[in-house]
Amino acid sequence: DQQVKQNSPSLSVQEGRISILNCDYTNSMFDYFLWYKKYPAEGPTFLISISSIKDKNEDGRFTVFLNKSAKHLSLHIVPSQPGDSAVYFCAARVGGGFKTIFGAGTRLFVKA
Amino acid sequence: DVKVTQSSRYLVKRTGEKVFLECVQDMDHENMFWYRQDPGLGLRLIYFSYDVKMKEKGDIPEGYSVSREKKERFSLILESASTNQTSMYLCASSFPLQGAHEKLFFGSGTQLSVL
């Protein structure tokens, strides 16, 4: 039973447009959410995160939105660039715990 | 620059072989983790360690064991490799005092093929 779900395996976007990657979760005990980005032949790297007490966190071109009532979060990339083409993993943590639970990932293609 | 190093990028083994995957981090992190990445399943936690000689099972520990004799090194052991253990294996480390803000630092991964 996947606690963190990314239902879109892939997404294709034109350069300069907005990319929206979605993530749903089932465990209401999660209190911290993270996005990791992975290029081929590299390990995932941390991108951006949000605490459950917030509904938005912004870092440059990247914004994460959290809707706790819907148990849904999204990552917005504006404007999208070809270098953003990668696999994006949504992840969640329970405060005080050791585990980070990951979704299946969404592969983003940004076309020039 | 922080670094998590996995000893092999690609590995091909036969079924029944004992396989060792090595991971070293230079960040003095207490926590270390082994994940496997499979298409459609994302990253799944195999084992983790929060201190030297301490280990805890993750979500899919069957068929694996681990060893942490030194703080910087965390080894994943496949006692008798099977074809369903063909996967990308990712090692990660973290600094625990961040609590829920804890971020993982990953190695580049080892693509293991068991034939």
GROMACS .gro file of C-alpha atoms in nm:
model
  227
    1ASP     CA    1   0.000   0.000   0.000
    2GLN     CA    2   0.171   0.314  -0.123
    3GLN     CA    3   0.145   0.599   0.125
    4VAL     CA    4   0.281   0.852  -0.125
    5LYS     CA    5   0.142   0.839  -0.477
    6GLN     CA    6   0.251   1.008  -0.795
    7ASN     CA    7  -0.008   0.903  -1.048
    8SER     CA    8   0.155   1.057  -1.355
    9PRO     CA    9   0.457   0.856  -1.471
   10SER     CA   10   0.559   1.128  -1.715
   11LEU     CA   11   0.490   1.487  -1.813
   12SER     CA   12   0.596   1.680  -2.122
   13VAL     CA   13   0.609   2.062  -2.120
   14GLN     CA   14   0.731   2.329  -2.360
   15GLU     CA   15   1.025   2.541  -2.252
   16GLY     CA   16   0.910   2.860  -2.080
   17ARG     CA   17   0.574   2.717  -1.974
   18ILE     CA   18   0.468   2.598  -1.630
   19SER     CA   19   0.530   2.241  -1.515
   20ILE     CA   20   0.296   2.105  -1.248
   21LEU     CA   21   0.382   1.779  -1.079
   22ASN     CA   22   0.128   1.626  -0.846
   23CYS     CA   23   0.149   1.405  -0.541
   24ASP     CA   24  -0.111   1.251  -0.310
   25TYR     CA   25  -0.058   1.092   0.030
   26THR     CA   26  -0.267   0.879   0.262
   27ASN     CA   27  -0.096   0.907   0.601
   28SER     CA   28  -0.228   1.205   0.796
   29MET     CA   29   0.069   1.173   1.034
   30PHE     CA   30   0.310   1.307   0.773
   31ASP     CA   31   0.424   1.650   0.878
   32TYR     CA   32   0.698   1.727   0.631
   33PHE     CA   33   0.704   1.691   0.256
   34LEU     CA   34   1.000   1.703   0.022
   35TRP     CA   35   1.072   1.693  -0.349
   36TYR     CA   36   1.385   1.531  -0.484
   37LYS     CA   37   1.515   1.555  -0.838
   38LYS     CA   38   1.706   1.279  -1.013
   39TYR     CA   39   1.911   1.293  -1.332
   40PRO     CA   40   2.019   0.972  -1.509
   41ALA     CA   41   2.330   0.812  -1.360
   42GLU     CA   42   2.306   1.033  -1.051
   43GLY     CA   43   2.147   0.996  -0.710
   44PRO     CA   44   1.842   1.202  -0.615
   45THR     CA   45   1.912   1.550  -0.482
   46PHE     CA   46   1.695   1.755  -0.251
   47LEU     CA   47   1.499   2.028  -0.429
   48ILE     CA   48   1.242   2.189  -0.201
   49SER     CA   49   1.032   2.105   0.104
   50ILE     CA   50   0.730   2.220   0.298
   51SER     CA   51   0.612   2.177   0.654
   52SER     CA   52   0.254   2.070   0.718
   53ILE     CA   53   0.187   2.398   0.900
   54LYS     CA   54   0.233   2.587   0.574
   55ASP     CA   55   0.044   2.578   0.247
   56LYS     CA   56   0.310   2.723   0.019
   57ASN     CA   57   0.687   2.739  -0.005
   58GLU     CA   58   0.876   2.912  -0.281
   59ASP     CA   59   1.239   2.892  -0.389
   60GLY     CA   60   1.321   3.070  -0.712
   61ARG     CA   61   1.142   2.901  -1.001
   62PHE     CA   62   1.013   2.624  -0.775
   63THR     CA   63   0.700   2.646  -0.560
   64VAL     CA   64   0.540   2.368  -0.359
   65PHE     CA   65   0.175   2.388  -0.258
   66LEU     CA   66   0.019   2.176   0.016
   67ASN     CA   67  -0.352   2.107   0.056
   68LYS     CA   68  -0.382   1.913   0.381
   69SER     CA   69  -0.756   1.860   0.362
   70ALA     CA   70  -0.715   1.692   0.024
   71LYS     CA   71  -0.387   1.523   0.123
   72HIS     CA   72  -0.237   1.665  -0.194
   73LEU     CA   73   0.073   1.856  -0.284
   74SER     CA   74   0.208   1.992  -0.607
   75LEU     CA   75   0.537   2.123  -0.740
   76HIS     CA   76   0.524   2.415  -0.982
   77ILE     CA   77   0.821   2.503  -1.200
   78VAL     CA   78   0.798   2.841  -1.373
   79PRO     CA   79   0.939   2.894  -1.626
   80SER     CA   80   1.039   2.542  -1.720
   81GLN     CA   81   1.385   2.495  -1.871
   82PRO     CA   82   1.534   2.201  -2.065
   83GLY     CA   83   1.774   2.144  -1.774
   84ASP     CA   84   1.471   2.067  -1.556
   85SER     CA   85   1.418   1.742  -1.749
   86ALA     CA   86   1.459   1.477  -1.481
   87VAL     CA   87   1.264   1.240  -1.259
   88TYR     CA   88   1.096   1.412  -0.966
   89PHE     CA   89   1.020   1.220  -0.649
   90CYS     CA   90   0.768   1.334  -0.393
   91ALA     CA   91   0.855   1.225  -0.039
   92ALA     CA   92   0.709   1.253   0.310
   93ARG     CA   93   0.825   1.218   0.668
   94VAL     CA   94   0.676   1.187   1.014
   95GLY     CA   95   0.852   1.416   1.260
   96GLY     CA   96   1.088   1.226   1.489
   97GLY     CA   97   1.092   0.922   1.264
   98PHE     CA   98   1.379   0.787   1.059
   99LYS     CA   99   1.191   0.700   0.746
  100THR     CA  100   1.140   0.906   0.434
  101ILE     CA  101   0.864   0.757   0.218
  102PHE     CA  102   0.894   0.815  -0.155
  103GLY     CA  103   0.648   0.814  -0.441
  104ALA     CA  104   0.710   0.634  -0.768
  105GLY     CA  105   0.838   0.945  -0.942
  106THR     CA  106   0.731   1.155  -1.241
  107ARG     CA  107   0.960   1.194  -1.541
  108LEU     CA  108   0.951   1.551  -1.668
  109PHE     CA  109   1.048   1.633  -2.027
  110VAL     CA  110   1.097   2.000  -2.107
  111LYS     CA  111   1.111   2.055  -2.482
  112ALA     CA  112   1.318   2.336  -2.626
  113ASP     CA  113   3.118   1.958  -0.102
  114VAL     CA  114   2.935   1.670   0.065
  115LYS     CA  115   2.980   1.328  -0.079
  116VAL     CA  116   2.827   0.983  -0.062
  117THR     CA  117   3.031   0.732  -0.259
  118GLN     CA  118   2.911   0.393  -0.373
  119SER     CA  119   3.189   0.156  -0.467
  120SER     CA  120   3.047   0.023  -0.794
  121ARG     CA  121   2.837   0.186  -1.064
  122TYR     CA  122   2.744  -0.142  -1.234
  123LEU     CA  123   2.758  -0.494  -1.099
  124VAL     CA  124   2.666  -0.827  -1.260
  125LYS     CA  125   2.633  -1.131  -1.038
  126ARG     CA  126   2.502  -1.487  -1.063
  127THR     CA  127   2.209  -1.624  -0.863
  128GLY     CA  128   2.322  -1.765  -0.530
  129GLU     CA  129   2.629  -1.543  -0.505
  130LYS     CA  130   2.695  -1.337  -0.195
  131VAL     CA  131   2.704  -0.971  -0.294
  132PHE     CA  132   2.848  -0.675  -0.105
  133LEU     CA  133   2.753  -0.316  -0.186
  134GLU     CA  134   2.967  -0.057  -0.016
  135CYS     CA  135   2.886   0.303   0.071
  136VAL     CA  136   3.105   0.570   0.228
  137GLN     CA  137   3.006   0.923   0.334
  138ASP     CA  138   3.236   1.207   0.429
  139MET     CA  139   2.985   1.429   0.610
  140ASP     CA  140   3.009   1.273   0.958
  141HIS     CA  141   2.638   1.187   0.937
  142GLU     CA  142   2.490   0.959   1.202
  143ASN     CA  143   2.215   0.817   0.980
  144MET     CA  144   2.272   0.599   0.675
  145PHE     CA  145   2.020   0.426   0.453
  146TRP     CA  146   1.992   0.173   0.174
  147TYR     CA  147   1.711   0.211  -0.079
  148ARG     CA  148   1.631   0.027  -0.398
  149GLN     CA  149   1.470   0.198  -0.694
  150ASP     CA  150   1.243   0.007  -0.929
  151PRO     CA  151   1.026   0.141  -1.214
  152GLY     CA  152   0.676   0.223  -1.096
  153LEU     CA  153   0.768   0.164  -0.733
  154GLY     CA  154   0.997   0.455  -0.658
  155LEU     CA  155   1.249   0.429  -0.377
  156ARG     CA  156   1.187   0.167  -0.110
  157LEU     CA  157   1.380   0.152   0.215
  158ILE     CA  158   1.570  -0.172   0.278
  159TYR     CA  159   1.766  -0.100   0.597
  160PHE     CA  160   1.893   0.199   0.789
  161SER     CA  161   2.140   0.269   1.065
  162TYR     CA  162   2.135   0.554   1.316
  163ASP     CA  163   2.471   0.479   1.477
  164VAL     CA  164   2.774   0.255   1.448
  165LYS     CA  165   2.679  -0.110   1.490
  166MET     CA  166   2.307  -0.016   1.505
  167LYS     CA  167   2.069  -0.122   1.231
  168GLU     CA  168   1.697  -0.127   1.173
  169LYS     CA  169   1.482  -0.296   0.910
  170GLY     CA  170   1.313  -0.082   0.656
  171ASP     CA  171   1.010  -0.176   0.448
  172ILE     CA  172   1.167  -0.454   0.237
  173PRO     CA  173   1.452  -0.617   0.435
  174GLU     CA  174   1.396  -0.976   0.322
  175GLY     CA  175   1.702  -1.124   0.154
  176TYR     CA  176   1.931  -0.844   0.273
  177SER     CA  177   2.153  -0.767   0.568
  178VAL     CA  178   2.372  -0.470   0.656
  179SER     CA  179   2.689  -0.388   0.842
  180ARG     CA  180   2.805  -0.064   0.997
  181GLU     CA  181   3.139  -0.105   1.169
  182LYS     CA  182   3.250   0.255   1.117
  183LYS     CA  183   3.048   0.574   1.115
  184GLU     CA  184   3.134   0.661   0.758
  185ARG     CA  185   3.071   0.320   0.602
  186PHE     CA  186   2.748   0.127   0.552
  187SER     CA  187   2.744  -0.202   0.365
  188LEU     CA  188   2.449  -0.384   0.210
  189ILE     CA  189   2.482  -0.761   0.182
  190LEU     CA  190   2.279  -0.991  -0.038
  191GLU     CA  191   2.335  -1.328   0.127
  192SER     CA  192   2.227  -1.529  -0.178
  193ALA     CA  193   2.146  -1.312  -0.475
  194SER     CA  194   1.826  -1.379  -0.667
  195THR     CA  195   1.696  -1.240  -0.996
  196ASN     CA  196   1.427  -1.036  -0.819
  197GLN     CA  197   1.706  -0.841  -0.652
  198THR     CA  198   1.808  -0.694  -0.987
  199SER     CA  199   1.764  -0.324  -0.921
  200MET     CA  200   1.923   0.017  -0.873
  201TYR     CA  201   2.057   0.042  -0.518
  202LEU     CA  202   2.094   0.385  -0.362
  203CYS     CA  203   2.280   0.468  -0.045
  204ALA     CA  204   2.197   0.784   0.148
  205SER     CA  205   2.304   0.961   0.464
  206SER     CA  206   2.158   1.236   0.681
  207PHE     CA  207   2.224   1.448   0.986
  208PRO     CA  208   1.956   1.351   1.237
  209LEU     CA  209   1.916   1.666   1.445
  210GLN     CA  210   1.713   1.825   1.171
  211GLY     CA  211   1.418   1.614   1.279
  212ALA     CA  212   1.138   1.626   1.027
  213HIS     CA  213   1.350   1.868   0.823
  214GLU     CA  214   1.601   1.592   0.764
  215LYS     CA  215   1.730   1.581   0.409
  216LEU     CA  216   1.889   1.281   0.251
  217PHE     CA  217   2.216   1.294   0.059
  218PHE     CA  218   2.238   1.018  -0.197
  219GLY     CA  219   2.517   0.837  -0.374
  220SER     CA  220   2.506   0.786  -0.751
  221GLY     CA  221   2.368   0.436  -0.719
  222THR     CA  222   2.475   0.083  -0.809
  223GLN     CA  223   2.287  -0.092  -1.088
  224LEU     CA  224   2.292  -0.458  -0.989
  225SER     CA  225   2.198  -0.728  -1.238
  226VAL     CA  226   2.153  -1.082  -1.108
  227LEU     CA  227   2.160  -1.343  -1.385
   0.00000   0.00000   0.00000
